[in-house]
C-alpha atoms as a PDB file:
ATOM      1  CA  ILE A   1     -36.327 -16.736   3.777  1.00  0.00           C
ATOM      2  CA  ASN A   2     -34.705 -14.987   6.696  1.00  0.00           C
ATOM      3  CA  ASN A   3     -32.770 -12.718   4.748  1.00  0.00           C
ATOM      4  CA  TRP A   4     -29.525 -12.989   7.016  1.00  0.00           C
ATOM      5  CA  GLY A   5     -25.963 -12.761   5.007  1.00  0.00           C
ATOM      6  CA  THR A   6     -22.539 -14.232   5.817  1.00  0.00           C
ATOM      7  CA  GLY A   7     -19.342 -14.432   3.628  1.00  0.00           C
ATOM      8  CA  MET A   8     -15.548 -15.380   4.107  1.00  0.00           C
ATOM      9  CA  GLY A   9     -12.739 -15.662   2.327  1.00  0.00           C
ATOM     10  CA  ALA A  10      -8.720 -15.621   2.119  1.00  0.00           C
ATOM     11  CA  ASN A  11      -6.010 -13.744   0.436  1.00  0.00           C
ATOM     12  CA  LEU A  12      -2.341 -14.497  -0.202  1.00  0.00           C
ATOM     13  CA  ILE A  13      -0.111 -11.904  -1.526  1.00  0.00           C
ATOM     14  CA  GLY A  14       3.308 -12.265  -2.372  1.00  0.00           C
ATOM     15  CA  ARG A  15       6.608 -10.175  -1.718  1.00  0.00           C
ATOM     16  CA  THR A  16       5.880  -6.662  -3.135  1.00  0.00           C
ATOM     17  CA  PHE A  17       8.256  -3.719  -3.816  1.00  0.00           C
ATOM     18  CA  ASP A  18       7.390  -0.413  -1.984  1.00  0.00           C
ATOM     19  CA  ASP A  19       9.166   2.477  -3.846  1.00  0.00           C
ATOM     20  CA  ARG A  20       7.579   4.960  -1.219  1.00  0.00           C
ATOM     21  CA  GLY A  21       8.699   2.630   1.928  1.00  0.00           C
ATOM     22  CA  THR A  22      10.923   5.467   2.820  1.00  0.00           C
ATOM     23  CA  ARG A  23       9.353   8.375   1.960  1.00  0.00           C
ATOM     24  CA  GLY A  24      11.566   9.469  -0.828  1.00  0.00           C
ATOM     25  CA  GLY A  25      14.598   7.244  -0.571  1.00  0.00           C
ATOM     26  CA  PRO A  26      15.604   3.831  -1.552  1.00  0.00           C
ATOM     27  CA  GLY A  27      12.399   1.382  -1.836  1.00  0.00           C
ATOM     28  CA  VAL A  28      11.689  -1.638   0.274  1.00  0.00           C
ATOM     29  CA  ASN A  29      10.651  -5.096  -0.181  1.00  0.00           C
ATOM     30  CA  ARG A  30       7.693  -6.141   1.841  1.00  0.00           C
ATOM     31  CA  ASN A  31       6.951  -9.414   3.063  1.00  0.00           C
ATOM     32  CA  GLY A  32       4.165 -11.473   1.580  1.00  0.00           C
ATOM     33  CA  GLU A  33       0.879 -11.721   3.755  1.00  0.00           C
ATOM     34  CA  ARG A  34      -1.784 -14.352   4.451  1.00  0.00           C
ATOM     35  CA  SER A  35      -5.141 -13.140   5.742  1.00  0.00           C
ATOM     36  CA  ILE A  36      -8.563 -14.564   6.312  1.00  0.00           C
ATOM     37  CA  TRP A  37     -11.857 -12.515   6.492  1.00  0.00           C
ATOM     38  CA  GLY A  38     -15.454 -12.753   7.262  1.00  0.00           C
ATOM     39  CA  TYR A  39     -18.915 -11.486   8.024  1.00  0.00           C
ATOM     40  CA  VAL A  40     -22.115 -12.074   9.200  1.00  0.00           C
ATOM     41  CA  SER A  41     -25.310  -9.828   9.018  1.00  0.00           C
ATOM     42  CA  SER A  42     -28.697 -10.343  10.282  1.00  0.00           C
ATOM     43  CA  ASP A  43     -32.079  -9.582   8.734  1.00  0.00           C
ATOM     44  CA  GLU A  44     -32.406  -5.757   8.801  1.00  0.00           C
ATOM     45  CA  ARG A  45     -36.405  -5.534   9.001  1.00  0.00           C
ATOM     46  CA  PRO A  46     -36.851  -6.573  12.966  1.00  0.00           C
ATOM     47  CA  ALA A  47     -36.688  -3.625  15.218  1.00  0.00           C
ATOM     48  CA  VAL A  48     -33.238  -4.985  16.374  1.00  0.00           C
ATOM     49  CA  ALA A  49     -30.207  -5.842  13.818  1.00  0.00           C
ATOM     50  CA  GLY A  50     -26.881  -6.075  13.461  1.00  0.00           C
ATOM     51  CA  ASP A  51     -23.572  -7.323  11.689  1.00  0.00           C
ATOM     52  CA  ILE A  52     -19.981  -8.160  12.180  1.00  0.00           C
ATOM     53  CA  ASN A  53     -17.098  -7.992  10.373  1.00  0.00           C
ATOM     54  CA  ALA A  54     -13.723  -9.423  11.109  1.00  0.00           C
ATOM     55  CA  TYR A  55     -10.155  -9.576   9.663  1.00  0.00           C
ATOM     56  CA  PHE A  56      -6.894 -11.454  10.400  1.00  0.00           C
ATOM     57  CA  GLY A  57      -3.348 -11.346   8.724  1.00  0.00           C
ATOM     58  CA  ALA A  58       0.292 -12.375   9.593  1.00  0.00           C
ATOM     59  CA  ASP A  59       3.361 -11.941   7.115  1.00  0.00           C
ATOM     60  CA  GLY A  60       5.231 -14.932   8.740  1.00  0.00           C
ATOM     61  CA  LYS A  61       8.109 -12.854  10.254  1.00  0.00           C
ATOM     62  CA  GLY A  62       6.359 -11.723  13.206  1.00  0.00           C
ATOM     63  CA  SER A  63       3.896  -9.146  11.849  1.00  0.00           C
ATOM     64  CA  ARG A  64       0.096  -9.663  12.794  1.00  0.00           C
ATOM     65  CA  PHE A  65      -2.962  -7.489  12.141  1.00  0.00           C
ATOM     66  CA  SER A  66      -6.577  -7.584  13.008  1.00  0.00           C
ATOM     67  CA  ASP A  67      -9.570  -5.808  12.685  1.00  0.00           C
ATOM     68  CA  LEU A  68     -13.098  -6.360  14.025  1.00  0.00           C
ATOM     69  CA  SER A  69     -16.064  -4.363  13.518  1.00  0.00           C
ATOM     70  CA  PRO A  70     -19.428  -5.157  15.216  1.00  0.00           C
ATOM     71  CA  SER A  71     -22.632  -2.846  14.894  1.00  0.00           C
ATOM     72  CA  LEU A  72     -25.771  -2.813  16.352  1.00  0.00           C
ATOM     73  CA  SER A  73     -29.185  -0.991  15.129  1.00  0.00           C
ATOM     74  CA  PHE A  74     -32.578  -0.137  17.164  1.00  0.00           C
ATOM     75  CA  ARG A  75     -35.688   1.093  15.468  1.00  0.00           C
ATOM     76  CA  PRO A  76     -38.419   0.890  18.252  1.00  0.00           C
ATOM     77  CA  SER A  77     -40.577   2.779  15.458  1.00  0.00           C
ATOM     78  CA  SER A  78     -40.930   4.247  12.210  1.00  0.00           C
ATOM     79  CA  PHE A  79     -39.765   7.662  13.284  1.00  0.00           C
ATOM     80  CA  LEU A  80     -36.655   6.533  15.317  1.00  0.00           C
ATOM     81  CA  ARG A  81     -33.538   4.576  14.568  1.00  0.00           C
ATOM     82  CA  MET A  82     -30.704   4.466  16.543  1.00  0.00           C
ATOM     83  CA  SER A  83     -27.243   2.490  15.622  1.00  0.00           C
ATOM     84  CA  ALA A  84     -23.993   1.835  17.201  1.00  0.00           C
ATOM     85  CA  GLY A  85     -20.625   0.328  16.010  1.00  0.00           C
ATOM     86  CA  LEU A  86     -17.332  -0.455  17.384  1.00  0.00           C
ATOM     87  CA  GLY A  87     -13.946  -0.552  15.131  1.00  0.00           C
ATOM     88  CA  TYR A  88     -11.187  -2.199  17.134  1.00  0.00           C
ATOM     89  CA  THR A  89      -7.758  -2.743  15.278  1.00  0.00           C
ATOM     90  CA  ARG A  90      -4.707  -4.378  16.280  1.00  0.00           C
ATOM     91  CA  ASN A  91      -1.587  -3.667  14.462  1.00  0.00           C
ATOM     92  CA  ASN A  92       1.738  -5.616  15.432  1.00  0.00           C
ATOM     93  CA  GLU A  93       4.295  -4.428  12.706  1.00  0.00           C
ATOM     94  CA  GLN A  94       7.804  -5.386  12.784  1.00  0.00           C
ATOM     95  CA  SER A  95       8.945  -2.811  10.121  1.00  0.00           C
ATOM     96  CA  GLN A  96       7.157  -0.260  10.506  1.00  0.00           C
ATOM     97  CA  TRP A  97       8.799   3.436   9.149  1.00  0.00           C
ATOM     98  CA  ILE A  98       9.687   5.716  11.717  1.00  0.00           C
ATOM     99  CA  GLY A  99      11.712   8.334   9.649  1.00  0.00           C
ATOM    100  CA  GLN A 100      15.126   9.648   8.734  1.00  0.00           C
ATOM    101  CA  SER A 101      18.032  10.085  10.795  1.00  0.00           C
ATOM    102  CA  GLY A 102      21.129  11.494   9.089  1.00  0.00           C
ATOM    103  CA  ASP A 103      21.689   9.186   6.623  1.00  0.00           C
ATOM    104  CA  GLN A 104      19.929   6.469   8.072  1.00  0.00           C
ATOM    105  CA  TYR A 105      16.203   5.483   7.177  1.00  0.00           C
ATOM    106  CA  ILE A 106      14.931   4.326  10.598  1.00  0.00           C
ATOM    107  CA  PHE A 107      11.997   1.459  11.036  1.00  0.00           C
ATOM    108  CA  GLY A 108      10.989  -0.114  13.927  1.00  0.00           C
ATOM    109  CA  HIS A 109       8.421  -2.637  15.597  1.00  0.00           C
ATOM    110  CA  ILE A 110       5.173  -1.128  16.297  1.00  0.00           C
ATOM    111  CA  ARG A 111       2.552  -2.494  18.781  1.00  0.00           C
ATOM    112  CA  GLN A 112      -0.621  -0.330  17.983  1.00  0.00           C
ATOM    113  CA  ARG A 113      -4.259  -0.194  19.304  1.00  0.00           C
ATOM    114  CA  THR A 114      -6.917   1.750  17.614  1.00  0.00           C
ATOM    115  CA  VAL A 115     -10.633   1.831  18.799  1.00  0.00           C
ATOM    116  CA  GLY A 116     -13.386   3.866  17.604  1.00  0.00           C
ATOM    117  CA  LEU A 117     -17.081   3.976  18.795  1.00  0.00           C
ATOM    118  CA  ARG A 118     -19.394   5.196  16.275  1.00  0.00           C
ATOM    119  CA  THR A 119     -23.099   6.682  17.213  1.00  0.00           C
ATOM    120  CA  ARG A 120     -25.630   7.606  14.911  1.00  0.00           C
ATOM    121  CA  VAL A 121     -29.538   9.018  15.760  1.00  0.00           C
ATOM    122  CA  ASN A 122     -32.237   9.525  12.891  1.00  0.00           C
ATOM    123  CA  TYR A 123     -35.508  11.212  14.689  1.00  0.00           C
ATOM    124  CA  THR A 124     -38.305  12.207  12.712  1.00  0.00           C
ATOM    125  CA  VAL A 125     -40.208  14.872  15.091  1.00  0.00           C
ATOM    126  CA  THR A 126     -42.916  15.113  12.498  1.00  0.00           C
ATOM    127  CA  PRO A 127     -42.978  15.017   8.891  1.00  0.00           C
ATOM    128  CA  ALA A 128     -41.549  18.374   8.250  1.00  0.00           C
ATOM    129  CA  LEU A 129     -39.041  18.718  11.406  1.00  0.00           C
ATOM    130  CA  SER A 130     -36.156  15.909  11.465  1.00  0.00           C
ATOM    131  CA  ILE A 131     -32.912  15.699  13.583  1.00  0.00           C
ATOM    132  CA  GLN A 132     -29.696  13.746  12.798  1.00  0.00           C
ATOM    133  CA  VAL A 133     -27.064  13.019  15.314  1.00  0.00           C
ATOM    134  CA  TYR A 134     -23.580  11.621  14.719  1.00  0.00           C
ATOM    135  CA  ALA A 135     -20.555  10.996  17.303  1.00  0.00           C
ATOM    136  CA  GLU A 136     -17.384   9.282  17.162  1.00  0.00           C
ATOM    137  CA  PRO A 137     -14.628   9.202  19.808  1.00  0.00           C
ATOM    138  CA  PHE A 138     -11.616   7.631  18.626  1.00  0.00           C
ATOM    139  CA  VAL A 139      -8.299   6.858  20.284  1.00  0.00           C
ATOM    140  CA  SER A 140      -5.227   5.037  18.677  1.00  0.00           C
ATOM    141  CA  ALA A 141      -1.854   4.568  20.532  1.00  0.00           C
ATOM    142  CA  GLY A 142       1.381   3.260  19.141  1.00  0.00           C
ATOM    143  CA  GLU A 143       4.592   2.118  21.285  1.00  0.00           C
ATOM    144  CA  TYR A 144       7.728   1.461  19.290  1.00  0.00           C
ATOM    145  CA  SER A 145      10.789  -1.197  20.146  1.00  0.00           C
ATOM    146  CA  ASN A 146      13.237  -2.785  18.203  1.00  0.00           C
ATOM    147  CA  PHE A 147      14.638  -0.027  15.922  1.00  0.00           C
ATOM    148  CA  LYS A 148      16.217  -0.755  12.802  1.00  0.00           C
ATOM    149  CA  ALA A 149      18.031   0.847   9.968  1.00  0.00           C
ATOM    150  CA  LEU A 150      17.517   0.186   6.177  1.00  0.00           C
ATOM    151  CA  ALA A 151      20.584  -2.037   5.450  1.00  0.00           C
ATOM    152  CA  ASP A 152      19.474  -3.317   1.658  1.00  0.00           C
ATOM    153  CA  GLY A 153      15.797  -2.914   0.954  1.00  0.00           C
ATOM    154  CA  ARG A 154      15.713  -4.881  -2.143  1.00  0.00           C
ATOM    155  CA  ALA A 155      17.331  -8.081  -0.216  1.00  0.00           C
ATOM    156  CA  ALA A 156      14.874 -10.806  -0.830  1.00  0.00           C
ATOM    157  CA  ASP A 157      15.873 -12.209   2.734  1.00  0.00           C
ATOM    158  CA  TYR A 158      14.054 -10.228   5.592  1.00  0.00           C
ATOM    159  CA  THR A 159      16.823 -10.479   8.036  1.00  0.00           C
ATOM    160  CA  ARG A 160      19.374  -8.855   5.586  1.00  0.00           C
ATOM    161  CA  ARG A 161      16.977  -6.137   4.697  1.00  0.00           C
ATOM    162  CA  TYR A 162      17.439  -4.437   8.015  1.00  0.00           C
ATOM    163  CA  THR A 163      20.398  -3.834  10.833  1.00  0.00           C
ATOM    164  CA  PRO A 164      19.623  -2.771  14.683  1.00  0.00           C
ATOM    165  CA  VAL A 165      20.502   0.427  15.603  1.00  0.00           C
ATOM    166  CA  ALA A 166      20.299   2.789  18.739  1.00  0.00           C
ATOM    167  CA  TYR A 167      17.790   5.176  18.050  1.00  0.00           C
ATOM    168  CA  ALA A 168      17.273   8.151  20.675  1.00  0.00           C
ATOM    169  CA  GLY A 169      13.689   9.518  19.428  1.00  0.00           C
ATOM    170  CA  ASN A 170      10.668   8.716  20.954  1.00  0.00           C
ATOM    171  CA  PRO A 171       8.022   8.167  18.331  1.00  0.00           C
ATOM    172  CA  ASP A 172       5.560   6.492  20.746  1.00  0.00           C
ATOM    173  CA  PHE A 173       1.979   8.109  20.076  1.00  0.00           C
ATOM    174  CA  ASN A 174      -1.361   8.498  21.727  1.00  0.00           C
ATOM    175  CA  TYR A 175      -3.828  10.062  19.492  1.00  0.00           C
ATOM    176  CA  ARG A 176      -7.518  11.131  20.753  1.00  0.00           C
ATOM    177  CA  SER A 177     -10.083  12.488  18.948  1.00  0.00           C
ATOM    178  CA  PHE A 178     -14.065  13.319  19.156  1.00  0.00           C
ATOM    179  CA  ARG A 179     -16.156  14.380  16.078  1.00  0.00           C
ATOM    180  CA  THR A 180     -19.879  15.176  16.453  1.00  0.00           C
ATOM    181  CA  THR A 181     -22.403  16.363  13.684  1.00  0.00           C
ATOM    182  CA  ASN A 182     -25.888  17.321  14.858  1.00  0.00           C
ATOM    183  CA  VAL A 183     -28.304  18.598  12.083  1.00  0.00           C
ATOM    184  CA  LEU A 184     -31.664  20.090  12.489  1.00  0.00           C
ATOM    185  CA  ARG A 185     -33.902  19.994   9.387  1.00  0.00           C
ATOM    186  CA  TRP A 186     -37.256  21.976   9.450  1.00  0.00           C
ATOM    187  CA  GLU A 187     -39.444  22.395   6.171  1.00  0.00           C
ATOM    188  CA  TYR A 188     -41.436  25.424   7.547  1.00  0.00           C
ATOM    189  CA  LYS A 189     -43.131  25.377   4.096  1.00  0.00           C
ATOM    190  CA  PRO A 190     -43.478  23.105   1.185  1.00  0.00           C
ATOM    191  CA  GLY A 191     -39.888  23.420  -0.625  1.00  0.00           C
ATOM    192  CA  SER A 192     -38.438  25.560   2.012  1.00  0.00           C
ATOM    193  CA  THR A 193     -36.157  24.485   4.302  1.00  0.00           C
ATOM    194  CA  LEU A 194     -33.935  25.466   7.095  1.00  0.00           C
ATOM    195  CA  PHE A 195     -31.169  23.724   8.327  1.00  0.00           C
ATOM    196  CA  VAL A 196     -29.248  24.418  11.708  1.00  0.00           C
ATOM    197  CA  VAL A 197     -25.844  22.378  12.107  1.00  0.00           C
ATOM    198  CA  TRP A 198     -23.540  22.061  15.175  1.00  0.00           C
ATOM    199  CA  GLN A 199     -20.027  20.331  14.773  1.00  0.00           C
ATOM    200  CA  GLN A 200     -17.759  19.893  17.579  1.00  0.00           C
ATOM    201  CA  GLY A 201     -14.174  18.574  17.004  1.00  0.00           C
ATOM    202  CA  ARG A 202     -11.804  17.700  19.858  1.00  0.00           C
ATOM    203  CA  GLU A 203      -8.035  16.208  19.302  1.00  0.00           C
ATOM    204  CA  ARG A 204      -4.973  15.986  21.254  1.00  0.00           C
ATOM    205  CA  THR A 205      -1.708  14.013  20.819  1.00  0.00           C
ATOM    206  CA  VAL A 206       0.342  12.845  23.579  1.00  0.00           C
ATOM    207  CA  ASP A 207       3.959  10.929  23.376  1.00  0.00           C
ATOM    208  CA  ARG A 208       2.817   8.006  25.321  1.00  0.00           C
ATOM    209  CA  GLY A 209       2.410   4.660  23.526  1.00  0.00           C
ATOM    210  CA  SER A 210       0.565   2.441  25.824  1.00  0.00           C
ATOM    211  CA  PHE A 211      -3.315   2.010  25.315  1.00  0.00           C
ATOM    212  CA  ASP A 212      -5.698   1.991  28.408  1.00  0.00           C
ATOM    213  CA  PHE A 213      -9.507   2.353  27.711  1.00  0.00           C
ATOM    214  CA  SER A 214     -10.790   4.184  30.447  1.00  0.00           C
ATOM    215  CA  ARG A 215      -7.764   6.674  30.392  1.00  0.00           C
ATOM    216  CA  ASP A 216      -7.656   7.241  26.909  1.00  0.00           C
ATOM    217  CA  PHE A 217     -11.424   7.704  26.389  1.00  0.00           C
ATOM    218  CA  GLY A 218     -11.469   9.429  29.371  1.00  0.00           C
ATOM    219  CA  GLY A 219      -9.137  11.724  28.040  1.00  0.00           C
ATOM    220  CA  VAL A 220     -10.787  12.558  24.505  1.00  0.00           C
ATOM    221  CA  PHE A 221     -13.374  14.976  26.289  1.00  0.00           C
ATOM    222  CA  ALA A 222     -10.594  16.684  28.082  1.00  0.00           C
ATOM    223  CA  ALA A 223      -9.080  17.491  24.806  1.00  0.00           C
ATOM    224  CA  PRO A 224      -9.487  21.219  23.371  1.00  0.00           C
ATOM    225  CA  ALA A 225     -12.723  21.758  21.574  1.00  0.00           C
ATOM    226  CA  ARG A 226     -13.216  23.588  18.382  1.00  0.00           C
ATOM    227  CA  ASN A 227     -17.147  24.271  17.393  1.00  0.00           C
ATOM    228  CA  VAL A 228     -18.582  25.295  14.179  1.00  0.00           C
ATOM    229  CA  PHE A 229     -22.086  26.657  13.743  1.00  0.00           C
ATOM    230  CA  LEU A 230     -24.017  26.437  10.451  1.00  0.00           C
ATOM    231  CA  VAL A 231     -27.409  27.717   9.543  1.00  0.00           C
ATOM    232  CA  LYS A 232     -28.749  27.436   5.940  1.00  0.00           C
ATOM    233  CA  TRP A 233     -31.888  28.906   4.705  1.00  0.00           C
ATOM    234  CA  ALA A 234     -33.758  28.207   1.360  1.00  0.00           C
ATOM    235  CA  TYR A 235     -37.218  29.560   0.189  1.00  0.00           C
ATOM    236  CA  TRP A 236     -38.704  28.408  -2.800  1.00  0.00           C
ATOM    237  CA  LEU A 237     -40.046  30.830  -4.897  1.00  0.00           C
ATOM    238  CA  ASN A 238     -43.300  29.457  -6.475  1.00  0.00           C
ATOM    239  CA  TYR A 239     -44.118  31.649  -9.734  1.00  0.00           C
END
């Protein structure tokens, strides 16, 4: 038995009605969707293991969605484990909600790319001392075009649901963030433990919708940082 795993499937969703599609205004019919998904995972017993998940979908009206999430883990010894994972999402939605302008409910075509890189390290220095590290830089960029106003949210025909409109706003965005949590655990005597935690968060949003991997991930660490330090001390009273 090799202990590998795999699976796949398909989903077919008919047209639905979204009563929150305009965030408090009239509801909107949503196109039906067709999607397929699958995954492969390797045997976790060897020093190197990995898995990959994939998802692809479309609504038949020009909207397409995809997600790819591979990950890899490395365990060179019983006291050290490292893992890294990538999350990559593409969203091409023809009727993404933007906001309300006067008495019009504005939608548009969004071309969005989202990438996250997850890293974990678990290191047991001694049976009483361990270190855990988690870090994830994250970028999501969305570029809008083909603005339209809601004409008849209940129309079964997609072409009658919206009407083109000139929209002067700029809803494009480029969101960058970084999160890390680092924990040191020391059991200085049986039942008594000291935890030292350092967390850092960085985030920034700019009104640019294009995605560029080197530029955007380089900009993650230029964003303002917020650091939090925590100490928890526990002492076991043995009567």
